[in-house]
Coordinates of C-alpha atoms and ligand atoms in Angstrom, one line a residue:
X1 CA 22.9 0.1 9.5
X2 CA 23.6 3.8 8.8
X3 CA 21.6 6.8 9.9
X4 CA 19.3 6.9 6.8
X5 CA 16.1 7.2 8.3
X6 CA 14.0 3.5 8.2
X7 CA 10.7 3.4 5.7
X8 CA 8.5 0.5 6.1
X9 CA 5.1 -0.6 4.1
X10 CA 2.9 -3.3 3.4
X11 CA 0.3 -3.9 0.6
X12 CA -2.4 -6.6 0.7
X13 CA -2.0 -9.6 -1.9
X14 CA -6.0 -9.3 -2.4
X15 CA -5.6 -8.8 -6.4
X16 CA -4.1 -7.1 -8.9
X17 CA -3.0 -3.3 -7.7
X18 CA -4.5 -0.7 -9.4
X19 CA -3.5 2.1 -10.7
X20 CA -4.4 4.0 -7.2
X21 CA -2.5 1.6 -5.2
X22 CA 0.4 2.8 -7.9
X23 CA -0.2 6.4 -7.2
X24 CA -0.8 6.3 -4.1
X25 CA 1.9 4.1 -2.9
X26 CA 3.9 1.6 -4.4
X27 CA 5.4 4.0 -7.1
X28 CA 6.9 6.3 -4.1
X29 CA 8.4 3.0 -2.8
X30 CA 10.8 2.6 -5.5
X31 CA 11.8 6.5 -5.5
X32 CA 12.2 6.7 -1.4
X33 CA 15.1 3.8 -1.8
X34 CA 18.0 5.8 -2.1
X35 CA 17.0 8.7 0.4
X36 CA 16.3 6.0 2.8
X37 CA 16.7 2.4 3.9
X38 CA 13.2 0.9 2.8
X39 CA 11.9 -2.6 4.1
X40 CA 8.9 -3.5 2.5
X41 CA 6.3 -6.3 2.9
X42 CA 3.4 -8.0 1.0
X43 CA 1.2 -8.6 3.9
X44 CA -0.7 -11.7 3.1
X45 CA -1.7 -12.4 6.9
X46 CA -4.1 -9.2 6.3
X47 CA -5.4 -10.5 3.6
X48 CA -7.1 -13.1 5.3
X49 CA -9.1 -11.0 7.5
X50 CA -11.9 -11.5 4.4
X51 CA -12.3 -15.1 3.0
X52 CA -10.0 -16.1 0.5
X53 CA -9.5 -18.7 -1.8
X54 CA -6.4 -20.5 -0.6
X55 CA -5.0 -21.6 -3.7
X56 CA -5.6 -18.0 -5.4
X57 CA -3.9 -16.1 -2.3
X58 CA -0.8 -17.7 -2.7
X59 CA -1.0 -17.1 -6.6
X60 CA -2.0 -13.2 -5.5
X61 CA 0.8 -13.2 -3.2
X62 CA 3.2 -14.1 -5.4
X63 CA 2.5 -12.2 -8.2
X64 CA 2.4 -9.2 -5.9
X65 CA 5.7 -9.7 -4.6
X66 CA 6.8 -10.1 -8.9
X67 CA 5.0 -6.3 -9.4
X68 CA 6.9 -4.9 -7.0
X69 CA 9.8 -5.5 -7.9
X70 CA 8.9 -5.0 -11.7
X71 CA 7.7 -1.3 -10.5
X72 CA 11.1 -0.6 -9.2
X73 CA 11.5 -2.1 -5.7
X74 CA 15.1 -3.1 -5.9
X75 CA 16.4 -6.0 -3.8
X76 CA 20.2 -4.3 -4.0
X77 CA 18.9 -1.6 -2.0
X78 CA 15.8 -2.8 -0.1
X79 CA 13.8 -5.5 1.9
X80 CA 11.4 -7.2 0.8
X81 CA 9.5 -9.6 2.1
X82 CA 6.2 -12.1 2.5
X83 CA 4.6 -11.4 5.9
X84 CA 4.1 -14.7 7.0
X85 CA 7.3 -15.7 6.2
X86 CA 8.4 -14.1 9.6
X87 CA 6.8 -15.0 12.6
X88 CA 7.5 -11.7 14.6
X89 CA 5.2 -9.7 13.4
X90 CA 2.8 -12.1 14.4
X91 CA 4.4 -12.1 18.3
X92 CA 4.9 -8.2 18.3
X93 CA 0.8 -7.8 17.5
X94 CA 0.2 -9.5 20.6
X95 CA 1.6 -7.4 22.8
X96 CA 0.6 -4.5 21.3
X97 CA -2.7 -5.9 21.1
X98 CA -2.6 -6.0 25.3
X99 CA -1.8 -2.5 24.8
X100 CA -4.7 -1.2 22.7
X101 CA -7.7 -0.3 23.9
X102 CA -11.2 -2.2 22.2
X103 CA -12.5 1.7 21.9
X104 CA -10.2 2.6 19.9
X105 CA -10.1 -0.2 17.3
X106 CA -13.6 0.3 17.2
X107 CA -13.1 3.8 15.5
X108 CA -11.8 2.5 13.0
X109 CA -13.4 3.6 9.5
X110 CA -12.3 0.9 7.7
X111 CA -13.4 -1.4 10.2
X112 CA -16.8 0.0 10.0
X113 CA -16.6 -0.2 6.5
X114 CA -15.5 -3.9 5.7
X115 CA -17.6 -5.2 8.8
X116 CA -20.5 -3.8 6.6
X117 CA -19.4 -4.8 3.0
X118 CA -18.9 -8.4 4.7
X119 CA -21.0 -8.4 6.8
X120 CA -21.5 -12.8 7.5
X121 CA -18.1 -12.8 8.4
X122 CA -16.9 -10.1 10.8
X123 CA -14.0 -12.0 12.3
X124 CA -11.9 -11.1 15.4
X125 CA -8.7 -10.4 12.7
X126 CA -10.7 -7.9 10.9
X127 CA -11.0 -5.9 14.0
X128 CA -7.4 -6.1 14.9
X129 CA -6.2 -5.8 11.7
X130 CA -4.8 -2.5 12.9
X131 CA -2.8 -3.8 15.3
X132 CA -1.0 -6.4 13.2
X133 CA -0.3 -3.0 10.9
X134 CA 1.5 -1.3 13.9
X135 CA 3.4 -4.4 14.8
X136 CA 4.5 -4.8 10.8
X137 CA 5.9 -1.1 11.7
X138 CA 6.9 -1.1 15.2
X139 CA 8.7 -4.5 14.8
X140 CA 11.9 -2.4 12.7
X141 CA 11.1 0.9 14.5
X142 CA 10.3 2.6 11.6
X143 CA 10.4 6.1 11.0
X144 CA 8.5 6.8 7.8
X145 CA 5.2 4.6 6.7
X146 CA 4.7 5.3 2.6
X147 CA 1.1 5.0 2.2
X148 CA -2.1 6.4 0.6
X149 CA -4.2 8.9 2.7
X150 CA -7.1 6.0 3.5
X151 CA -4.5 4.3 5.8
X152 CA -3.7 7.5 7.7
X153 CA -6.0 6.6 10.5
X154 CA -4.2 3.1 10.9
X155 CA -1.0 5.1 11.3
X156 CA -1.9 7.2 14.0
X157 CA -3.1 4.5 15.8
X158 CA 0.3 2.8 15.5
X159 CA 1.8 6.1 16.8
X160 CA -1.3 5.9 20.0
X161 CA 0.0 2.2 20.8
X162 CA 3.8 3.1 20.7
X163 CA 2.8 6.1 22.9
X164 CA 1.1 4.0 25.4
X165 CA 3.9 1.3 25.6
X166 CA 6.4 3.8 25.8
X167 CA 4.7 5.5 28.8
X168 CA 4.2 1.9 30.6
X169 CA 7.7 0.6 29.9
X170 CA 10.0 3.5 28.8
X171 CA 10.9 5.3 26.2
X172 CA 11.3 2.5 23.6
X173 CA 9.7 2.6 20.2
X174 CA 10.1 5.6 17.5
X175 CA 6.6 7.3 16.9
X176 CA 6.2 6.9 12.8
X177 CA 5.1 9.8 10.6
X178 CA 2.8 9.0 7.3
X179 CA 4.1 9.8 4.3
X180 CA 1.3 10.8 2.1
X181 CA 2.1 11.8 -1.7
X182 CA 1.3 15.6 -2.1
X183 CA -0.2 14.4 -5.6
X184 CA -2.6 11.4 -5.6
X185 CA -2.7 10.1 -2.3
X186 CA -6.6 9.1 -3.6
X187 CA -6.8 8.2 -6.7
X188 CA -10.9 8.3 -7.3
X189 CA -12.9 5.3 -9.3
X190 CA -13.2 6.6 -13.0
X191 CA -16.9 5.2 -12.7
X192 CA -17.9 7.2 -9.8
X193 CA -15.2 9.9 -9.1
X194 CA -16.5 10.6 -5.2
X195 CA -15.3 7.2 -4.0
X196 CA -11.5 5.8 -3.8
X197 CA -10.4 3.5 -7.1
X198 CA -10.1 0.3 -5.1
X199 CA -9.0 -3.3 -6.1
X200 CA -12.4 -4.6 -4.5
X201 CA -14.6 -2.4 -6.8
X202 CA -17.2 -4.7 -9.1
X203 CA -17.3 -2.6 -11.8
X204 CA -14.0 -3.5 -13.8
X205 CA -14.3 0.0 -15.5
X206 CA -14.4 1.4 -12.3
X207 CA -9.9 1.2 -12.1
X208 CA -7.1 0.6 -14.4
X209 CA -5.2 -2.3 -13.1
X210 CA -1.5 -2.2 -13.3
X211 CA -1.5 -5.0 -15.8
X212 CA -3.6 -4.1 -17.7
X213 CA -3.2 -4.0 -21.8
X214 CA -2.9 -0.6 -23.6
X215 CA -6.0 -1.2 -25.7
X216 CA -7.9 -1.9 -22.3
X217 CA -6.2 1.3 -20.1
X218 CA -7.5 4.0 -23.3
X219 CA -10.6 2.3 -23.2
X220 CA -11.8 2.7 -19.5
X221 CA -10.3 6.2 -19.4
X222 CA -13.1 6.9 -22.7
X223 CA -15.8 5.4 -20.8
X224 CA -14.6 7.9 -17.5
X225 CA -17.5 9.5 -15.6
X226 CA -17.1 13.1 -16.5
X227 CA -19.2 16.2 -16.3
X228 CA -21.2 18.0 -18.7
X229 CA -19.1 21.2 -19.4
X230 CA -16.7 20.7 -21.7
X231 CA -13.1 22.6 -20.3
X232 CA -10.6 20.9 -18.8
X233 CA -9.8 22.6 -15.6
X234 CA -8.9 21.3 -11.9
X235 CA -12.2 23.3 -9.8
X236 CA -14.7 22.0 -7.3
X237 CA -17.4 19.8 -8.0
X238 CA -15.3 18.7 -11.2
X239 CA -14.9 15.1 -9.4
X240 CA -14.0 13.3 -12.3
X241 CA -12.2 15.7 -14.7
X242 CA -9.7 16.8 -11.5
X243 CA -9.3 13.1 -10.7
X244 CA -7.5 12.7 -14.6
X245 CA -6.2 15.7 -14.5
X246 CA -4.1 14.4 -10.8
X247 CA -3.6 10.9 -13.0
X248 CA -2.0 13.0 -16.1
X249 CA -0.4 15.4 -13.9
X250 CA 2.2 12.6 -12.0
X251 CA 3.1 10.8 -14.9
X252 CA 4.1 13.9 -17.1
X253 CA 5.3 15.9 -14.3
X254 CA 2.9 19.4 -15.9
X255 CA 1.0 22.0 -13.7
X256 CA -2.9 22.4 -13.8
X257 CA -2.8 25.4 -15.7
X258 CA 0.0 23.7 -17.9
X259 CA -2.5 21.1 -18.2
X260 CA -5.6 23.5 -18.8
X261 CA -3.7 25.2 -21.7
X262 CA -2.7 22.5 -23.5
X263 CA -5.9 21.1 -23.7
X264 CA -8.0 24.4 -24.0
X265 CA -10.6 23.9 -26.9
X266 CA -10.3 20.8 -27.4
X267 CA -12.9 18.4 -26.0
X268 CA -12.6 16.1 -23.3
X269 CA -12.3 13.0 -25.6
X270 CA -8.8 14.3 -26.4
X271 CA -7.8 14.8 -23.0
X272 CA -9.1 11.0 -22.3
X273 CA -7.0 9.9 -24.8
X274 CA -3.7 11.5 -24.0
X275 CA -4.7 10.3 -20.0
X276 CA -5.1 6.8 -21.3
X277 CA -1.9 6.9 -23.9
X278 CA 0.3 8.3 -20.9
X279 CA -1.0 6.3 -18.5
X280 CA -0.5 3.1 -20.7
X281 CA 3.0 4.1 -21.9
X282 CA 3.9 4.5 -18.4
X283 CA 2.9 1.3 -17.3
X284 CA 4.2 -1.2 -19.9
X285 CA 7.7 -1.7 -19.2
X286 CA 6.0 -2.8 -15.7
X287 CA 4.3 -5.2 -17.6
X288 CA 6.7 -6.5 -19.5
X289 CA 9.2 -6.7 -16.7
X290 CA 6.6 -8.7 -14.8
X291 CA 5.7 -10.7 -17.2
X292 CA 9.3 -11.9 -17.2
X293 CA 9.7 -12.1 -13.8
X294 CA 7.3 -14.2 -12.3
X295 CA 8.2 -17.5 -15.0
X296 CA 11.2 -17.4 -13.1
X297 CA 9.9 -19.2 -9.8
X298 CA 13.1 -20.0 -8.6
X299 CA 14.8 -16.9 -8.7
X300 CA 11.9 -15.9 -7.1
X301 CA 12.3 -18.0 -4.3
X302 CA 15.3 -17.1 -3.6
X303 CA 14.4 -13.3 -3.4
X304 CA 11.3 -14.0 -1.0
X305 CA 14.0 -16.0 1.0
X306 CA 16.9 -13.9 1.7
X307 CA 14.1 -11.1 1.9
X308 CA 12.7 -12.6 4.9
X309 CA 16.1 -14.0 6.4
X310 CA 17.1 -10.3 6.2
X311 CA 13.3 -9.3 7.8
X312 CA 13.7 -11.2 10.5
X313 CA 17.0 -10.3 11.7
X314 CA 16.2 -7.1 11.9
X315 CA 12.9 -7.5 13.5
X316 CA 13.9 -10.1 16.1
X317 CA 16.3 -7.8 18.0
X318 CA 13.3 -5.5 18.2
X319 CA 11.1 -8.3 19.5
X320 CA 13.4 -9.4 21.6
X321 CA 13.6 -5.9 23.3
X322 CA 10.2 -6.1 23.7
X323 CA 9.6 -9.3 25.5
X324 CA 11.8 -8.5 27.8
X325 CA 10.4 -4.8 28.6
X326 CA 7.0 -6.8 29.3
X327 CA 8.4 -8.7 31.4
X328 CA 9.0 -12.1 29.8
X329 CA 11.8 -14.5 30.9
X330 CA 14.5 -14.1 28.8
X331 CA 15.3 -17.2 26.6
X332 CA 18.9 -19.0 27.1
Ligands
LIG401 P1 -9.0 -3.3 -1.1 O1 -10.0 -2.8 -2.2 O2 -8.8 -4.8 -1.1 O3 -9.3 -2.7 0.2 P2 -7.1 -1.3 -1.9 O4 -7.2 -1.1 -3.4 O5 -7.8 -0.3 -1.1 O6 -7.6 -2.7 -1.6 P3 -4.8 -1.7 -0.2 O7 -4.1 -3.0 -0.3 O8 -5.7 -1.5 1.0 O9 -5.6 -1.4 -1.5 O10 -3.8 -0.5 -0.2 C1 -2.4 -0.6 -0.6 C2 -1.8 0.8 -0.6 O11 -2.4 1.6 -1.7 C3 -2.1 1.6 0.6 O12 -1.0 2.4 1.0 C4 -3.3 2.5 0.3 O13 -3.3 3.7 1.0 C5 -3.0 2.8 -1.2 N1 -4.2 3.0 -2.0 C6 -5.2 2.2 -2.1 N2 -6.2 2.7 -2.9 C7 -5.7 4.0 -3.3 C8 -6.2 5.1 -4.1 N3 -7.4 4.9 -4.7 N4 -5.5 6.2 -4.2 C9 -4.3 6.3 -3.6 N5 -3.8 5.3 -2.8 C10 -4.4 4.2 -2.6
LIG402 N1 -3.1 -2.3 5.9 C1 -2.5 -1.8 4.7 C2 -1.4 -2.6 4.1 C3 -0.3 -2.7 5.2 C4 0.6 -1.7 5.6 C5 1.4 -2.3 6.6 C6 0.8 -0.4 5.2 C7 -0.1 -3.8 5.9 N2 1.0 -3.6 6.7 C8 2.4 -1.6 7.2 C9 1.8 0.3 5.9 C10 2.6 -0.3 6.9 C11 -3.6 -1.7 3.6 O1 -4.5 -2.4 3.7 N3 -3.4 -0.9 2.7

């Protein structure tokens, strides 16, 4: 390769993304694909780490992989791939897991968080779940990780493990920096604006899913948990109004006072509705280039295939490194 930097991610295939997933990540995938080479994965073997239907993963995991292409992943320029389509990511996470320390995993906030929410199934894979992340990142040496601000402690985990290997075995692996949109890295739940919009919210008014219908996206921005002044201004304790005001700002590109100003005496069912109108415009040729995609299975195929032929070329020369660092026979 040549000496563009290396951008990895992963998303989970446990629904439809949301709008903050869009935000917050997956749009900045497509834009970060000519500054950089950009392998990216849809990581199904975290997915499991809650119960999940079988049949209705691999249709999740599928139609993730459709999305993000049809939100501007291009397979002429990047990799992308179905993580259990390549098996060293699955061999890397063991080593690293001999190299992580059962404090540390337990610090994990999202740990502490799903162990809670699921509480009759806190399985050993949702406790490593982090290292799994690190070796989806260590196993192409990445440099960059494009991902919302929730999975920041993850990443600097990954960076604690490569650390700690490094110092045991040698300077081997890179030590990957987040890269956290300046604008949106949490996109908040339009139902209740101090918690994250996430896929696994109840409340279906609570996020606009990327395929969702016009009609539907102006109607769940109406119904958006607001305040009871009535000006449209990004300040404190304004939870809800600054979380639209972030959503309008990065699809039309305008300031906060921009914004401010051209909403100024009007009320805020106006500014709902131009939220909901932009945010619906923006989204539909994603829906209509999905929609196209994913009846064409075999084309699919294909582009999962050579994805993960390409994946694991790259990765298995990594791997292989690492065996051998550990101490592991070299195979013939
Ligand atoms: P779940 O509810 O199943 O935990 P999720 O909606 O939190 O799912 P993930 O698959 O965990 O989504 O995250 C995929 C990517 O989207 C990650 O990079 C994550 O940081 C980002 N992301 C998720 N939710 C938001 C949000 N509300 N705002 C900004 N980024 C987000
Ligand atoms: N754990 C992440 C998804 C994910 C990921 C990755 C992100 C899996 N592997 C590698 C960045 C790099 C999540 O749940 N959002």
């Amino acid at each position: 390769m040549d000496d563009k930097k290396l951008i990895l991610s992963g998303i989970q295939p446990t629904g439809t993304f949301t709008l903050g997933n869009y935000i917050g990540a997956v749009r900045n995938w497509g834009t970060l694909q000519d500054e950089y080479n950009c392998i990216y994965c849809v990581a199904d073997m975290h997915a499991i780490t809650v119960r999940q239907e079988p049949a209705k993963l691999r249709q999740n995991t599928l139609n993730s992989y459709a999305l993000l292409m049809a939100c501007g992943v291009d397979l002429e320029k990047s990799i992308l791939f179905i993580q259990s389509h390549v098996k060293t990511h699955a061999e890397l996470s063991w080593v690293l897991g001999c190299n992580t320390q059962f404090g540390e995993l337990s610090r994990m906030t999202q740990f502490k968080d799903k162990s809670q929410k699921h509480a009759d199934d806190v399985n050993s894979g949702l406790f490593t779940y982090p290292v799994l992340m690190a070796a989806d990142i260590l196993a192409y040496n990445a440099d960059l990780v494009p991902v919302g601000v929730d999975q920041k402690q993850h990443l600097e985990l990954a960076r604690n493990i490569a650390q700690r290997f490094n110092q045991r075995y040698g300077d081997f692996f890179k030590l990957p920096e987040p890269y956290i949109p300046k604008m949106g890295a949490k996109v908040m739940s339009l139902q209740d604006p101090t918690k994250k919009m996430s896929k696994s919210d109840e409340n279906p008014n609570a996020c606009i899913l990327i395929l969702d219908d016009k009609d539907t996206v102006i109607r769940k921005f109406k119904r958006a948990v607001t305040d009871s002044d009535a000006e449209v201004c990004f300040r404190e304790g304004k939870d809800g109004i600054n979380n639209l005001m972030t959503i309008y700002s990065v699809f039309t590109g305008k300031d906060m006072d921009t914004i401010t100003a051209e909403f100024a005496g009007k009320g805020y069912g106006d500014f709902k509705l131009a939220v909901g109108e932009t945010v619906a415009d923006s989204l539909e040729p994603i829906r209509t280039e999905f929609e196209r995609l994913i009846q064409d299975k075999a084309y699919l195929k294909k582009c999962y295939t050579e994805g993960a032929e390409k994946a694991l070329r790259y990765s298995q020369r990594v791997v292989s490194k690492v065996y051998h660092k550990v101490g592991f026979v070299d195979k013939g």
